[in-house]
Amino acid sequence: MATLFTSEVVSTGDDAGEMFDAGIAIFFGEPCPDALAEVSVVHRGAVGPQRDPRAGDVLRVGDAEVTVAAVGHLAGENLRSLGHLVLYMDPEEDQKLLPGAVTTVGRLPRPAAGDRIELIGTV
Amino acid sequence: MGQSTGWFALILIVALLLSVGTSILQHLYYSRAAQRMTRAFAGENDMFLVSGRGKGYLRGAVVLLVIDRKERRIVAAEGMVGITVFARFRGRPEIIGPIKGVFDRISERKLRDAVQYALDNYTSILRARASRAAQG
């Protein structure tokens, strides 16, 4: 197992809770405009990723973790260049995989400032 | 907003749109606005909350109206114009007032279309209620 990406949560937007409830988590690295931060988890101090996320990788945020199920073809580049990641957690079977999206098995709760974000490669 | 900041924000928005599209965010904003207006008029008699949308490639609009049936007045109105993640529901005081003549008070075409759609919904609701009352 190798840690591919680490960062730290700075803030969770007021509207992000409803997004988490709907099974969607949006991450952006700093700097992030206010209008996007309202619906996002903003993080700082990102290191990596050393490679694109893959099915089977584990994403840990605070004490919770989910397993990556599918990865859109732009997700790795978004994470590398913008710290941007969108998770569809336990999506419906007919959920279309958008180019920048990552689907997961399991759900994360809304994180708190100071939580550590880790992407761990298992394959 | 400086030019480089503006470009960076645009890059972030494009990345977001490629990841979640616009429908999820719009649904979130719509449900929050609907809850807000429902709370504001909870318990009032003869008030109807209706919505409508005006389609457009980049400048579509969605409105939520509270209509006082007895007075035939729009007593509250919120609208969201545009599809970007920066679009939000905002109060639309120009729409508030008598239903008659409402389109004279709105300058944006897509917003007019959305209000027309909402008023059509309102008419349908009143007809359905009248029909049910006649049957029973």
Tab-separated table of C-alpha atoms in Angstrom:
chain	number	residue	atom	x	y	z
A	1	MET	CA	0.000	0.000	0.000
A	2	ALA	CA	1.282	3.443	-0.875
A	3	THR	CA	-0.026	6.878	0.021
A	4	LEU	CA	-0.633	8.615	-3.294
A	5	PHE	CA	-2.079	11.919	-2.131
A	6	THR	CA	-2.390	13.816	1.125
A	7	SER	CA	-3.942	17.116	2.076
A	8	GLU	CA	-5.798	18.768	4.958
A	9	VAL	CA	-9.369	20.044	5.116
A	10	VAL	CA	-9.565	23.803	5.623
A	11	SER	CA	-13.321	24.318	5.434
A	12	THR	CA	-16.583	22.661	4.509
A	13	GLY	CA	-19.127	24.933	2.831
A	14	ASP	CA	-22.592	25.594	4.239
A	15	ASP	CA	-24.234	23.803	1.316
A	16	ALA	CA	-21.742	20.928	1.270
A	17	GLY	CA	-23.673	19.079	3.974
A	18	GLU	CA	-26.656	18.668	1.669
A	19	MET	CA	-24.341	17.493	-1.095
A	20	PHE	CA	-22.901	14.844	1.235
A	21	ASP	CA	-26.432	13.826	2.210
A	22	ALA	CA	-27.131	13.356	-1.504
A	23	GLY	CA	-23.990	11.228	-1.836
A	24	ILE	CA	-21.844	13.819	-3.577
A	25	ALA	CA	-18.596	15.238	-2.208
A	26	ILE	CA	-16.788	18.055	-3.999
A	27	PHE	CA	-13.182	18.855	-3.103
A	28	PHE	CA	-11.163	21.869	-4.219
A	29	GLY	CA	-7.658	22.892	-3.285
A	30	GLU	CA	-7.005	26.465	-2.232
A	31	PRO	CA	-7.558	29.068	-3.576
A	32	CYS	CA	-11.251	28.522	-4.186
A	33	PRO	CA	-13.841	31.230	-5.000
A	34	ASP	CA	-16.529	31.664	-2.329
A	35	ALA	CA	-19.337	30.549	-4.633
A	36	LEU	CA	-17.647	27.184	-5.127
A	37	ALA	CA	-16.466	26.891	-1.528
A	38	GLU	CA	-20.123	27.021	-0.400
A	39	VAL	CA	-20.721	23.571	-1.860
A	40	SER	CA	-17.217	22.158	-1.432
A	41	VAL	CA	-14.622	20.804	0.924
A	42	VAL	CA	-11.652	23.120	0.557
A	43	HIS	CA	-8.233	21.737	1.397
A	44	ARG	CA	-4.618	22.879	1.494
A	45	GLY	CA	-1.115	21.478	1.602
A	46	ALA	CA	-1.742	18.893	-1.089
A	47	VAL	CA	1.051	16.454	-1.906
A	48	GLY	CA	0.599	14.275	-4.993
A	49	PRO	CA	-1.089	12.395	-6.452
A	50	GLN	CA	1.766	10.235	-7.592
A	51	ARG	CA	-0.529	8.577	-10.095
A	52	ASP	CA	-4.170	8.830	-11.145
A	53	PRO	CA	-6.719	7.256	-8.804
A	54	ARG	CA	-7.750	3.705	-9.737
A	55	ALA	CA	-10.532	1.349	-8.824
A	56	GLY	CA	-9.608	-0.347	-5.582
A	57	ASP	CA	-7.751	2.639	-4.105
A	58	VAL	CA	-8.915	3.824	-0.705
A	59	LEU	CA	-9.790	7.433	0.076
A	60	ARG	CA	-9.599	8.270	3.755
A	61	VAL	CA	-10.935	11.552	5.156
A	62	GLY	CA	-10.550	11.915	8.893
A	63	ASP	CA	-11.469	8.543	10.381
A	64	ALA	CA	-13.762	7.483	7.541
A	65	GLU	CA	-12.813	5.779	4.309
A	66	VAL	CA	-14.347	4.677	1.016
A	67	THR	CA	-13.114	2.469	-1.782
A	68	VAL	CA	-12.772	3.866	-5.290
A	69	ALA	CA	-15.003	2.011	-7.738
A	70	ALA	CA	-14.607	3.921	-11.024
A	71	VAL	CA	-12.587	6.915	-12.212
A	72	GLY	CA	-13.444	9.389	-14.969
A	73	HIS	CA	-10.650	10.065	-17.426
A	74	LEU	CA	-10.145	13.673	-16.237
A	75	ALA	CA	-10.289	12.974	-12.501
A	76	GLY	CA	-6.558	12.417	-12.090
A	77	GLU	CA	-5.636	15.589	-13.960
A	78	ASN	CA	-8.191	17.622	-11.962
A	79	LEU	CA	-6.767	16.321	-8.703
A	80	ARG	CA	-3.209	17.032	-9.786
A	81	SER	CA	-3.769	20.523	-11.169
A	82	LEU	CA	-6.604	21.882	-8.988
A	83	GLY	CA	-6.878	19.587	-5.999
A	84	HIS	CA	-10.351	18.971	-7.395
A	85	LEU	CA	-12.157	15.712	-6.820
A	86	VAL	CA	-15.846	14.868	-7.040
A	87	LEU	CA	-17.050	11.691	-5.389
A	88	TYR	CA	-20.332	9.985	-6.188
A	89	MET	CA	-20.678	7.820	-3.101
A	90	ASP	CA	-22.694	4.605	-3.459
A	91	PRO	CA	-24.282	5.932	-6.659
A	92	GLU	CA	-27.308	4.502	-8.399
A	93	GLU	CA	-26.414	1.775	-10.892
A	94	ASP	CA	-27.484	3.944	-13.814
A	95	GLN	CA	-25.377	6.935	-12.666
A	96	LYS	CA	-23.361	8.071	-15.682
A	97	LEU	CA	-19.648	8.457	-14.953
A	98	LEU	CA	-18.771	12.039	-15.871
A	99	PRO	CA	-15.215	12.742	-17.080
A	100	GLY	CA	-14.104	14.368	-13.819
A	101	ALA	CA	-15.974	12.113	-11.418
A	102	VAL	CA	-14.980	9.261	-9.139
A	103	THR	CA	-17.489	6.755	-7.816
A	104	THR	CA	-16.992	5.002	-4.509
A	105	VAL	CA	-18.268	2.101	-2.496
A	106	GLY	CA	-19.261	3.488	0.882
A	107	ARG	CA	-19.995	7.008	2.009
A	108	LEU	CA	-17.989	9.644	3.795
A	109	PRO	CA	-19.548	11.900	6.417
A	110	ARG	CA	-19.102	15.651	6.065
A	111	PRO	CA	-15.525	16.299	7.212
A	112	ALA	CA	-14.334	18.924	9.637
A	113	ALA	CA	-11.556	21.470	9.352
A	114	GLY	CA	-8.256	19.811	10.192
A	115	ASP	CA	-9.237	16.365	8.922
A	116	ARG	CA	-6.533	14.692	6.875
A	117	ILE	CA	-7.282	13.536	3.351
A	118	GLU	CA	-5.385	10.514	2.058
A	119	LEU	CA	-5.609	8.546	-1.143
A	120	ILE	CA	-4.041	5.149	-0.629
A	121	GLY	CA	-3.072	2.895	-3.492
A	122	THR	CA	-3.822	-0.772	-2.980
A	123	VAL	CA	-3.299	-2.030	-6.491
B	1	MET	CA	-11.823	40.208	-10.021
B	2	GLY	CA	-8.505	40.407	-11.877
B	3	GLN	CA	-8.043	38.799	-15.258
B	4	SER	CA	-5.876	35.939	-13.992
B	5	THR	CA	-8.219	35.338	-11.045
B	6	GLY	CA	-11.139	35.319	-13.463
B	7	TRP	CA	-9.465	32.746	-15.673
B	8	PHE	CA	-8.634	30.583	-12.691
B	9	ALA	CA	-12.248	30.699	-11.482
B	10	LEU	CA	-13.367	29.751	-14.993
B	11	ILE	CA	-11.007	26.763	-14.997
B	12	LEU	CA	-12.431	25.635	-11.660
B	13	ILE	CA	-15.985	25.981	-12.922
B	14	VAL	CA	-15.261	23.995	-16.074
B	15	ALA	CA	-13.657	21.266	-13.956
B	16	LEU	CA	-16.706	21.230	-11.703
B	17	LEU	CA	-19.123	21.080	-14.620
B	18	LEU	CA	-17.207	18.110	-16.025
B	19	SER	CA	-17.627	16.394	-12.678
B	20	VAL	CA	-21.157	17.174	-11.530
B	21	GLY	CA	-22.854	18.981	-14.417
B	22	THR	CA	-25.294	21.691	-13.429
B	23	SER	CA	-28.434	19.756	-12.616
B	24	ILE	CA	-27.363	18.624	-9.141
B	25	LEU	CA	-26.369	22.102	-8.019
B	26	GLN	CA	-29.499	23.645	-9.503
B	27	HIS	CA	-31.609	21.054	-7.744
B	28	LEU	CA	-29.905	21.938	-4.463
B	29	TYR	CA	-30.557	25.662	-4.912
B	30	TYR	CA	-34.149	25.025	-6.035
B	31	SER	CA	-34.986	22.849	-3.044
B	32	ARG	CA	-33.476	25.367	-0.623
B	33	ALA	CA	-35.473	28.222	-2.146
B	34	ALA	CA	-38.692	26.168	-2.132
B	35	GLN	CA	-38.172	25.267	1.534
B	36	ARG	CA	-37.490	28.914	2.368
B	37	MET	CA	-40.686	30.111	0.702
B	38	THR	CA	-42.769	27.276	2.134
B	39	ARG	CA	-41.584	28.165	5.628
B	40	ALA	CA	-42.356	31.840	5.073
B	41	PHE	CA	-45.995	31.123	4.165
B	42	ALA	CA	-46.668	28.021	6.253
B	43	GLY	CA	-50.204	28.022	7.654
B	44	GLU	CA	-51.522	30.721	5.317
B	45	ASN	CA	-54.798	29.887	3.581
B	46	ASP	CA	-55.291	30.178	-0.154
B	47	MET	CA	-51.603	30.627	-0.885
B	48	PHE	CA	-50.053	28.565	-3.663
B	49	LEU	CA	-46.382	27.899	-4.301
B	50	VAL	CA	-45.779	27.276	-7.996
B	51	SER	CA	-42.688	27.106	-10.137
B	52	GLY	CA	-41.796	27.467	-13.770
B	53	ARG	CA	-38.818	27.607	-16.017
B	54	GLY	CA	-37.800	29.331	-19.197
B	55	LYS	CA	-35.406	27.276	-21.228
B	56	GLY	CA	-32.280	28.740	-22.702
B	57	TYR	CA	-28.852	27.433	-23.729
B	58	LEU	CA	-26.924	29.696	-21.366
B	59	ARG	CA	-29.543	31.997	-19.842
B	60	GLY	CA	-32.382	29.773	-18.770
B	61	ALA	CA	-34.465	30.865	-15.797
B	62	VAL	CA	-36.386	29.233	-12.976
B	63	VAL	CA	-38.915	31.028	-10.782
B	64	LEU	CA	-40.793	30.206	-7.617
B	65	LEU	CA	-43.929	32.223	-6.934
B	66	VAL	CA	-46.308	32.381	-3.998
B	67	ILE	CA	-49.753	33.386	-5.218
B	68	ASP	CA	-52.629	34.679	-3.087
B	69	ARG	CA	-55.662	33.161	-4.791
B	70	LYS	CA	-58.267	35.496	-3.282
B	71	GLU	CA	-56.365	38.665	-4.092
B	72	ARG	CA	-55.035	37.314	-7.407
B	73	ARG	CA	-51.641	38.637	-6.455
B	74	ILE	CA	-48.120	37.292	-6.497
B	75	VAL	CA	-47.000	37.912	-2.943
B	76	ALA	CA	-43.489	36.455	-3.110
B	77	ALA	CA	-41.140	35.708	-5.987
B	78	GLU	CA	-37.661	34.284	-6.297
B	79	GLY	CA	-35.856	33.611	-9.531
B	80	MET	CA	-32.597	32.092	-10.734
B	81	VAL	CA	-31.287	33.209	-14.101
B	82	GLY	CA	-28.365	31.442	-15.756
B	83	ILE	CA	-26.948	27.959	-15.407
B	84	THR	CA	-23.504	28.447	-13.949
B	85	VAL	CA	-22.617	27.466	-10.411
B	86	PHE	CA	-22.732	31.161	-9.578
B	87	ALA	CA	-26.468	31.337	-10.363
B	88	ARG	CA	-28.588	31.573	-7.224
B	89	PHE	CA	-32.224	32.146	-6.372
B	90	ARG	CA	-32.763	35.773	-5.478
B	91	GLY	CA	-35.785	37.788	-4.533
B	92	ARG	CA	-37.499	39.269	-7.581
B	93	PRO	CA	-39.513	42.206	-6.213
B	94	GLU	CA	-40.486	43.373	-9.707
B	95	ILE	CA	-42.649	40.246	-10.094
B	96	ILE	CA	-44.600	40.877	-6.884
B	97	GLY	CA	-47.992	42.461	-7.444
B	98	PRO	CA	-51.227	41.712	-9.308
B	99	ILE	CA	-51.098	38.724	-11.653
B	100	LYS	CA	-52.685	40.925	-14.261
B	101	GLY	CA	-49.943	42.934	-15.878
B	102	VAL	CA	-47.077	40.895	-14.398
B	103	PHE	CA	-45.335	40.556	-17.756
B	104	ASP	CA	-45.163	44.336	-18.088
B	105	ARG	CA	-43.031	44.332	-14.930
B	106	ILE	CA	-40.413	41.844	-16.182
B	107	SER	CA	-37.712	42.869	-18.625
B	108	GLU	CA	-35.846	39.569	-19.025
B	109	ARG	CA	-37.378	37.286	-21.649
B	110	LYS	CA	-36.404	33.970	-20.021
B	111	LEU	CA	-37.748	35.189	-16.708
B	112	ARG	CA	-41.032	36.111	-18.423
B	113	ASP	CA	-41.148	32.618	-19.941
B	114	ALA	CA	-40.568	31.089	-16.513
B	115	VAL	CA	-43.338	33.172	-14.947
B	116	GLN	CA	-45.703	32.210	-17.777
B	117	TYR	CA	-44.882	28.550	-17.131
B	118	ALA	CA	-45.493	29.002	-13.387
B	119	LEU	CA	-48.831	30.745	-13.974
B	120	ASP	CA	-49.870	27.936	-16.346
B	121	ASN	CA	-49.079	25.500	-13.527
B	122	TYR	CA	-51.122	27.622	-11.148
B	123	THR	CA	-54.102	27.599	-13.525
B	124	SER	CA	-53.824	23.819	-13.856
B	125	ILE	CA	-53.830	23.419	-10.071
B	126	LEU	CA	-56.946	25.593	-9.707
B	127	ARG	CA	-58.734	23.633	-12.443
B	128	ALA	CA	-57.823	20.335	-10.832
B	129	ARG	CA	-59.131	21.553	-7.471
B	130	ALA	CA	-62.356	22.802	-9.046
B	131	SER	CA	-62.802	19.502	-10.819
B	132	ARG	CA	-62.279	17.533	-7.618
B	133	ALA	CA	-64.714	19.791	-5.763
B	134	ALA	CA	-67.352	19.319	-8.463
B	135	GLN	CA	-67.006	15.534	-8.212
B	136	GLY	CA	-67.172	15.291	-4.565
